[in-house]
C-alpha cells in the first residue's frame, strides 16, 4: 500500500509529517475522483443521461493503456495520447451513435437501464479480451520517481495527477462556457429541436459530449490503475467514489463536484491513517478494517450527502410522447395464465433430468426476484440495483431462522427483514429524483457485498446451509412449490396493478408533479413500493437458499443485481409474464452454455447486449408476444382493432383531422349545478364564509 | 381575509426577476382572472401557490394559515387543486383512471363519505367526457385533455381551484359550456383563479381581474375597469375594439 510506504519514509514518530503525508495522499485521491466525477457530470449535463457505465469505461481505458504501453511496449506518452485522444473518444462516439440516439421517446428508466446494460456488457467483455489468468501491472508515471518535501516524499506521478485535475477543471469551464461547441452541448440537453432550429448540430454536440465523457473516464482509469491494480471490478466500482463526489454538486456543478472529491479523498486517507488498523494477523472473528474503511467511506458519504441534499423542486414536464406502455392485465387472462403455468411446471418436472430440475428451478427463482421489480420499476418507474442483495438478506435470514428443518417462519422473516432494510436504504434517496435511488441502491449493494456478506459472522465458513421442510425435500416437488409461490405473488401484483395503489404508482411514474398537486405524498408512496419490492426479493432469496440448500456470498454479489434488472426489463418489467420470461431466459444461459460451450462467452455478455438494445423495444418481449397473440386472435375473429394496439401510440396532442367532439351537446341547466354540487361538495364553513 | 392570500411574492430565476412583489386575494364564490402576456409570470405564480416553486420572498396563506414550508401534497390536502398549462395527465392511464387516481388519493387521506367511483362518474357526466373516458390519456386531443385535467382537479373537492389556460384547445361552443361550469363552481362556493388568454371568456366570467406584466401586477379591478385601463391596453389587450366580449 502507498500509505504504508510513505509512512515509513516519513518517520512514524513525526506527527506533522504523518499528517502532511496523509493530506497529500488525500489530495491525490481527490484529484482522481474529481477527474472521474467531472466526466460523469459532463455527460449528464450535456446529454441528460446519467452514465452508469462511466466506471466500466474507465476500466476499459486502463486496460487498453496497459495493452499499448506495457504489452506492446509503446512509449508511455504515445500510449496515453492514443487512448485519450483516439480510442476513448471513438468509443464515446460509437455509444452515442449506436445506442443513445435510439432512445428518444423512452423513459428515464429505460435510459438508465441501457447504461447499466453497457456496464454489465463491458465487465463481461474485459476478461474475454484480457484473460484474468495473466498478471498485469501498470507502473506509475516517471517510473515512480520522487522528490522530498521536508520529510515527506512525493512522486512525480502524484504531481501529474494533481496538475491534470486542475487542468481538467479549467479546460471544462472554458469549453462549456466560452466556446461555441460547449455552449451548444449545454443547449442540446434543454431542447434538441431548438438547437437545430438555431443552426446548431445536436447530433454532433451529443457525440462530442459522449466522446469527452469517455476520455475523462479513461483518464481517471489510467491514473488510478497503478494504485488499484488492473482489476475489472475495483476499477468499475471507482464510479461509486465519483458519484459520491458528483452528488455534492447535484450532478451538475463542477466546482462543488471538486469540493466533494476533495472531502472524500481527505476523509478516506485520514481514516486509513488515524483510525485503528488491522491487528497483525486476522483471526476468523476479526473485521478487516482497512478494506472495510476504504469501501465504506464513499458509501457513507454518499448516504450523508443524500440526506442533506435540498429537496429538488418538482417540475411539470407536460404530457410526453412515449413509446412505452403496456395493456392492463385482466383477471381472466391472469388466472388462466397462473393455472397453466403451475400445471406446465408440474408436467415438465416429470421429464427433466435431476440436474435440469435444479437449473430450471433456479430460473424460476430468478423470475420471482425479477417479479420484485414489476411493481417498483414497471409500475412506479423507480430503479433498484440491489435486488440480489435483498435476496441475500432473505437467504441469510432463512438459513438462520429456518434451521435444518426449514421452518417456514424463516420465509416470513426473510420478507419482513428485507423490507425493513429496504426502507432504511431507500429513505434518504426517496425525496429526490429517481436517479438518486438507483445510486443509493448500487452503493448499498457494493457495501453489503464487500463489507457485510464477507464477515465471518454472516456467512460463517463462507457458506450457510439452508434447510427445507420435509414435504419439500424432493427437488421436483420444490420446483412446483416455486411455481406456486411465484403465482401467489404474481396474483398479488396483478391485484395491485388493477387497484388504487397500482393506479397511483402508474400515475407517479407519468407525472410526479401532478400527483403531488392532487395530494399524494410521493415519498410515502415510493417507500411503500420499495419495501414491497425488497420484501419480494427477500422471499426470492429465501427460495434461492432452500433450492440450493446452501447460500454463499458469491450468490449475492453486487454485480449480480445488474442482470436481474436487465433481464427483467428485457422480458417486460411492467408485466408479471415479463418477469417470468426474463427469469426463464436468464436461467437458460447456464443450461445452453453447458450444452454448447462455444457460446459461453457470448452468453456472459448477453444481458449487457440485451440491455443496450432496449431502445428498440422498451416494452419488453412479453408485451411483444402478447400483442402478437392478441392480434392473431382478433384476426381470426375477423375484427382487427388497430386502435387497441398498445405499443404504437399516436403522438399525443396531435390535432385531430376530424371535427373535435368533446361530447358536450347539451345546454347547462339546474341539473348540472346539482351535479357540480355532487362532485365537489365543499365544506360547509367555506361556503358559509364566502360572500353571498 | 380572503380564502387564498398571496402577499409580496418574488421569484428569481438566475439573474431575472420572474415575479416582483406580487400580491393577490382570491375569495370563495368568485372567479378571479389572472391575465398578461406570455412570460409575465402567471404559471410561476401558480407554481409558488401550489408549492412547486419556492419564492424568494413573500407568503401564501389559505384561510389565514401561512403555507410556508408546506409541500405540494400538504397544500392540496388543505383544499387546493390545479391544472397545468402544459398538460400533465397520466399518459398511460385512461381518462377515467386519471379522475379515479385523483378521487382515490383524496379518499385515502380524508376518508370521505362518498365512494371515489361515484364522484368520478358524476364528474365524467358533468364535463361531458363520457365519449372518451376509456381512451388512454396520451391519445386525447388537447381540448379533451384539458377537460380531463379539470375533472381530475374537481374530484379532489378543492376549495381553491387554479386553472392554467383551461380553454385553449376548446371551440366556441365548448368554451361557452365551460364558462357555465366555472360559474356553477363559484356558485357552490369555490374560489377559482383563472389564467387565460381567451379575453372574452375572462371578461364574461371573472369578478375580479389581475393583470401581470414582467412579473409585476400592473392593474387590478372589475372587467369593466380593466378594459379601460391604459396600462393594460398598452401591455396586453391592445386597442379596445379587439376586446369585444
Tab-separated table of N, CA and C in Angstrom, chain B residues 128-211:
chain	number	residue	atom	x	y	z
B	128	UNK	N	-68.854	16.147	-19.490
B	128	UNK	CA	-69.167	15.544	-20.777
B	128	UNK	C	-68.023	14.773	-21.382
B	129	UNK	N	-67.308	14.020	-20.534
B	129	UNK	CA	-66.172	13.278	-21.089
B	129	UNK	C	-66.480	11.805	-21.328
B	130	UNK	N	-67.780	11.446	-21.253
B	130	UNK	CA	-68.136	10.033	-21.446
B	130	UNK	C	-67.618	9.443	-22.772
B	131	UNK	N	-67.694	10.178	-23.878
B	131	UNK	CA	-67.281	9.558	-25.147
B	131	UNK	C	-65.807	9.158	-25.193
B	132	UNK	N	-64.981	9.809	-24.402
B	132	UNK	CA	-63.558	9.457	-24.466
B	132	UNK	C	-63.008	9.008	-23.115
B	133	UNK	N	-63.916	8.671	-22.186
B	133	UNK	CA	-63.470	8.332	-20.832
B	133	UNK	C	-62.563	7.113	-20.812
B	134	UNK	N	-62.729	6.208	-21.755
B	134	UNK	CA	-61.933	4.991	-21.690
B	134	UNK	C	-60.767	4.969	-22.666
B	135	UNK	N	-60.459	6.136	-23.244
B	135	UNK	CA	-59.256	6.240	-24.073
B	135	UNK	C	-58.056	6.544	-23.183
B	136	UNK	N	-56.882	6.059	-23.634
B	136	UNK	CA	-55.673	6.430	-22.904
B	136	UNK	C	-55.463	7.937	-22.997
B	137	UNK	N	-55.008	8.526	-21.877
B	137	UNK	CA	-54.923	9.988	-21.824
B	137	UNK	C	-53.960	10.563	-22.853
B	138	UNK	N	-52.903	9.805	-23.236
B	138	UNK	CA	-51.975	10.397	-24.200
B	138	UNK	C	-52.486	10.291	-25.636
B	139	UNK	N	-53.721	9.826	-25.791
B	139	UNK	CA	-54.292	9.799	-27.137
B	139	UNK	C	-55.413	10.816	-27.293
B	140	UNK	N	-55.629	11.640	-26.266
B	140	UNK	CA	-56.721	12.612	-26.340
B	140	UNK	C	-56.291	13.851	-27.120
B	141	UNK	N	-57.262	14.563	-27.633
B	141	UNK	CA	-56.949	15.860	-28.237
B	141	UNK	C	-56.722	16.864	-27.104
B	142	UNK	N	-56.130	18.002	-27.455
B	142	UNK	CA	-55.836	18.993	-26.426
B	142	UNK	C	-57.093	19.401	-25.667
B	143	UNK	N	-58.172	19.641	-26.397
B	143	UNK	CA	-59.411	20.063	-25.745
B	143	UNK	C	-59.907	19.016	-24.757
B	144	UNK	N	-59.909	17.769	-25.214
B	144	UNK	CA	-60.346	16.685	-24.331
B	144	UNK	C	-59.444	16.599	-23.108
B	145	UNK	N	-58.130	16.678	-23.360
B	145	UNK	CA	-57.177	16.545	-22.258
B	145	UNK	C	-57.388	17.652	-21.223
B	146	UNK	N	-57.681	18.876	-21.686
B	146	UNK	CA	-57.894	19.983	-20.746
B	146	UNK	C	-59.098	19.703	-19.852
B	147	UNK	N	-60.149	19.157	-20.467
B	147	UNK	CA	-61.335	18.848	-19.667
B	147	UNK	C	-61.030	17.753	-18.652
B	148	UNK	N	-60.243	16.753	-19.056
B	148	UNK	CA	-59.911	15.674	-18.118
B	148	UNK	C	-59.107	16.247	-16.944
B	149	UNK	N	-58.195	17.162	-17.241
B	149	UNK	CA	-57.436	17.790	-16.145
B	149	UNK	C	-58.364	18.550	-15.201
B	150	UNK	N	-59.360	19.224	-15.772
B	150	UNK	CA	-60.334	19.928	-14.924
B	150	UNK	C	-61.070	18.910	-14.049
B	151	UNK	N	-61.524	17.829	-14.680
B	151	UNK	CA	-62.246	16.790	-13.935
B	151	UNK	C	-61.390	16.214	-12.819
B	152	UNK	N	-60.122	15.980	-13.138
B	152	UNK	CA	-59.233	15.379	-12.147
B	152	UNK	C	-59.028	16.321	-10.963
B	153	UNK	N	-58.971	17.618	-11.248
B	153	UNK	CA	-58.834	18.587	-10.154
B	153	UNK	C	-60.122	18.631	-9.327
B	154	UNK	N	-61.270	18.572	-10.009
B	154	UNK	CA	-62.544	18.711	-9.294
B	154	UNK	C	-62.806	17.559	-8.325
B	155	UNK	N	-62.422	16.325	-8.731
B	155	UNK	CA	-62.744	15.197	-7.856
B	155	UNK	C	-61.959	15.222	-6.548
B	156	UNK	N	-60.954	16.107	-6.433
B	156	UNK	CA	-60.298	16.239	-5.131
B	156	UNK	C	-61.051	17.229	-4.242
B	157	UNK	N	-62.193	17.700	-4.698
B	157	UNK	CA	-63.065	18.623	-3.947
B	157	UNK	C	-62.303	19.840	-3.452
B	158	UNK	N	-61.705	20.588	-4.354
B	158	UNK	CA	-60.909	21.727	-3.890
B	158	UNK	C	-61.775	22.892	-3.410
B	159	UNK	N	-61.195	23.683	-2.500
B	159	UNK	CA	-61.838	24.944	-2.135
B	159	UNK	C	-61.307	26.042	-3.035
B	160	UNK	N	-60.038	25.885	-3.405
B	160	UNK	CA	-59.427	26.828	-4.345
B	160	UNK	C	-59.018	26.047	-5.592
B	161	UNK	N	-59.462	26.533	-6.741
B	161	UNK	CA	-59.139	25.836	-7.989
B	161	UNK	C	-58.333	26.772	-8.868
B	162	UNK	N	-57.136	26.314	-9.268
B	162	UNK	CA	-56.280	27.147	-10.099
B	162	UNK	C	-56.258	26.554	-11.501
B	163	UNK	N	-56.708	27.316	-12.470
B	163	UNK	CA	-56.799	26.799	-13.835
B	163	UNK	C	-55.826	27.548	-14.737
B	164	UNK	N	-54.908	26.802	-15.364
B	164	UNK	CA	-53.888	27.436	-16.203
B	164	UNK	C	-54.242	27.240	-17.681
B	165	UNK	N	-54.793	28.267	-18.285
B	165	UNK	CA	-55.230	28.237	-19.687
B	165	UNK	C	-56.121	27.034	-20.010
B	166	UNK	N	-57.203	26.870	-19.258
B	166	UNK	CA	-58.040	25.677	-19.441
B	166	UNK	C	-58.826	25.683	-20.745
B	167	UNK	N	-59.044	26.853	-21.341
B	167	UNK	CA	-59.912	26.901	-22.516
B	167	UNK	C	-59.147	26.838	-23.827
B	168	UNK	N	-57.802	26.803	-23.759
B	168	UNK	CA	-57.090	26.736	-25.030
B	168	UNK	C	-57.273	25.340	-25.599
B	169	UNK	N	-57.698	25.286	-26.847
B	169	UNK	CA	-57.996	23.989	-27.451
B	169	UNK	C	-59.482	23.677	-27.489
B	170	UNK	N	-60.297	24.506	-26.829
B	170	UNK	CA	-61.744	24.297	-26.898
B	170	UNK	C	-62.334	25.169	-28.007
B	171	UNK	N	-63.396	24.681	-28.660
B	171	UNK	CA	-64.035	25.529	-29.670
B	171	UNK	C	-65.077	26.439	-29.001
B	172	UNK	N	-65.743	27.257	-29.778
B	172	UNK	CA	-66.622	28.283	-29.216
B	172	UNK	C	-67.731	27.683	-28.343
B	173	UNK	N	-68.382	26.618	-28.832
B	173	UNK	CA	-69.465	26.006	-28.055
B	173	UNK	C	-68.946	25.408	-26.753
B	174	UNK	N	-67.815	24.762	-26.896
B	174	UNK	CA	-67.239	24.126	-25.708
B	174	UNK	C	-66.826	25.170	-24.684
B	175	UNK	N	-66.274	26.267	-25.165
B	175	UNK	CA	-65.875	27.342	-24.262
B	175	UNK	C	-67.094	27.905	-23.540
B	176	UNK	N	-68.174	28.041	-24.287
B	176	UNK	CA	-69.427	28.537	-23.711
B	176	UNK	C	-69.877	27.639	-22.554
B	177	UNK	N	-69.856	26.338	-22.829
B	177	UNK	CA	-70.274	25.386	-21.808
B	177	UNK	C	-69.315	25.415	-20.620
B	178	UNK	N	-68.031	25.556	-20.944
B	178	UNK	CA	-67.002	25.597	-19.913
B	178	UNK	C	-67.223	26.793	-18.982
B	179	UNK	N	-67.603	27.933	-19.577
B	179	UNK	CA	-67.864	29.136	-18.775
B	179	UNK	C	-69.002	28.867	-17.791
B	180	UNK	N	-69.978	28.104	-18.251
B	180	UNK	CA	-71.105	27.799	-17.351
B	180	UNK	C	-70.665	26.907	-16.203
B	181	UNK	N	-69.801	25.966	-16.503
B	181	UNK	CA	-69.293	25.120	-15.409
B	181	UNK	C	-68.567	25.998	-14.387
B	182	UNK	N	-67.737	26.922	-14.893
B	182	UNK	CA	-66.975	27.791	-13.986
B	182	UNK	C	-67.909	28.571	-13.071
B	183	UNK	N	-68.955	29.156	-13.680
B	183	UNK	CA	-69.890	29.926	-12.862
B	183	UNK	C	-70.563	29.033	-11.838
B	184	UNK	N	-70.887	27.816	-12.268
B	184	UNK	CA	-71.504	26.856	-11.347
B	184	UNK	C	-70.588	26.555	-10.167
B	185	UNK	N	-69.306	26.411	-10.456
B	185	UNK	CA	-68.343	26.105	-9.392
B	185	UNK	C	-68.299	27.244	-8.376
B	186	UNK	N	-68.302	28.482	-8.902
B	186	UNK	CA	-68.278	29.631	-7.999
B	186	UNK	C	-69.567	29.677	-7.183
B	187	UNK	N	-70.638	29.316	-7.824
B	187	UNK	CA	-71.948	29.389	-7.168
B	187	UNK	C	-71.998	28.472	-5.944
B	188	UNK	N	-71.408	27.265	-6.070
B	188	UNK	CA	-71.441	26.375	-4.901
B	188	UNK	C	-70.360	26.716	-3.886
B	189	UNK	N	-69.565	27.759	-4.131
B	189	UNK	CA	-68.687	28.245	-3.076
B	189	UNK	C	-67.208	28.173	-3.365
B	190	UNK	N	-66.832	27.705	-4.541
B	190	UNK	CA	-65.419	27.545	-4.818
B	190	UNK	C	-64.763	28.888	-5.142
B	191	UNK	N	-63.470	28.971	-4.830
B	191	UNK	CA	-62.698	30.126	-5.266
B	191	UNK	C	-61.900	29.686	-6.487
B	192	UNK	N	-62.131	30.354	-7.629
B	192	UNK	CA	-61.449	29.947	-8.860
B	192	UNK	C	-60.458	31.030	-9.264
B	193	UNK	N	-59.209	30.618	-9.542
B	193	UNK	CA	-58.227	31.546	-10.098
B	193	UNK	C	-57.933	31.073	-11.517
B	194	UNK	N	-58.226	31.971	-12.480
B	194	UNK	CA	-58.218	31.560	-13.881
B	194	UNK	C	-57.141	32.307	-14.666
B	195	UNK	N	-56.163	31.554	-15.197
B	195	UNK	CA	-55.207	32.136	-16.141
B	195	UNK	C	-55.718	31.808	-17.528
B	196	UNK	N	-55.895	32.826	-18.366
B	196	UNK	CA	-56.499	32.525	-19.663
B	196	UNK	C	-56.171	33.627	-20.664
B	197	UNK	N	-55.909	33.209	-21.895
B	197	UNK	CA	-55.694	34.203	-22.949
B	197	UNK	C	-56.975	34.517	-23.711
B	198	UNK	N	-58.008	33.722	-23.467
B	198	UNK	CA	-59.294	33.971	-24.124
B	198	UNK	C	-59.985	35.120	-23.383
B	199	UNK	N	-59.677	36.349	-23.841
B	199	UNK	CA	-60.109	37.538	-23.093
B	199	UNK	C	-61.638	37.640	-22.971
B	200	UNK	N	-62.392	37.351	-24.037
B	200	UNK	CA	-63.848	37.394	-23.870
B	200	UNK	C	-64.322	36.479	-22.745
B	201	UNK	N	-63.734	35.275	-22.668
B	201	UNK	CA	-64.122	34.345	-21.601
B	201	UNK	C	-63.824	34.959	-20.232
B	202	UNK	N	-62.622	35.553	-20.104
B	202	UNK	CA	-62.234	36.147	-18.827
B	202	UNK	C	-63.179	37.289	-18.464
B	203	UNK	N	-63.449	38.148	-19.448
B	203	UNK	CA	-64.310	39.311	-19.189
B	203	UNK	C	-65.722	38.885	-18.787
B	204	UNK	N	-66.157	37.798	-19.369
B	204	UNK	CA	-67.527	37.335	-19.152
B	204	UNK	C	-67.696	36.639	-17.799
B	205	UNK	N	-66.651	35.917	-17.353
B	205	UNK	CA	-66.847	35.090	-16.166
B	205	UNK	C	-66.255	35.669	-14.887
B	206	UNK	N	-65.202	36.493	-14.993
B	206	UNK	CA	-64.474	36.858	-13.783
B	206	UNK	C	-65.128	38.008	-13.028
B	207	UNK	N	-65.023	37.947	-11.715
B	207	UNK	CA	-65.481	39.045	-10.871
B	207	UNK	C	-64.391	40.089	-10.732
B	208	UNK	N	-63.169	39.593	-10.554
B	208	UNK	CA	-62.024	40.499	-10.404
B	208	UNK	C	-60.927	40.009	-11.340
B	209	UNK	N	-60.171	40.940	-11.894
B	209	UNK	CA	-59.087	40.551	-12.794
B	209	UNK	C	-57.780	41.194	-12.337
B	210	UNK	N	-56.719	40.385	-12.283
B	210	UNK	CA	-55.368	40.897	-12.030
B	210	UNK	C	-54.607	40.847	-13.345
B	211	UNK	N	-53.849	41.894	-13.615
B	211	UNK	CA	-53.042	41.887	-14.837
B	211	UNK	C	-51.564	41.885	-14.452
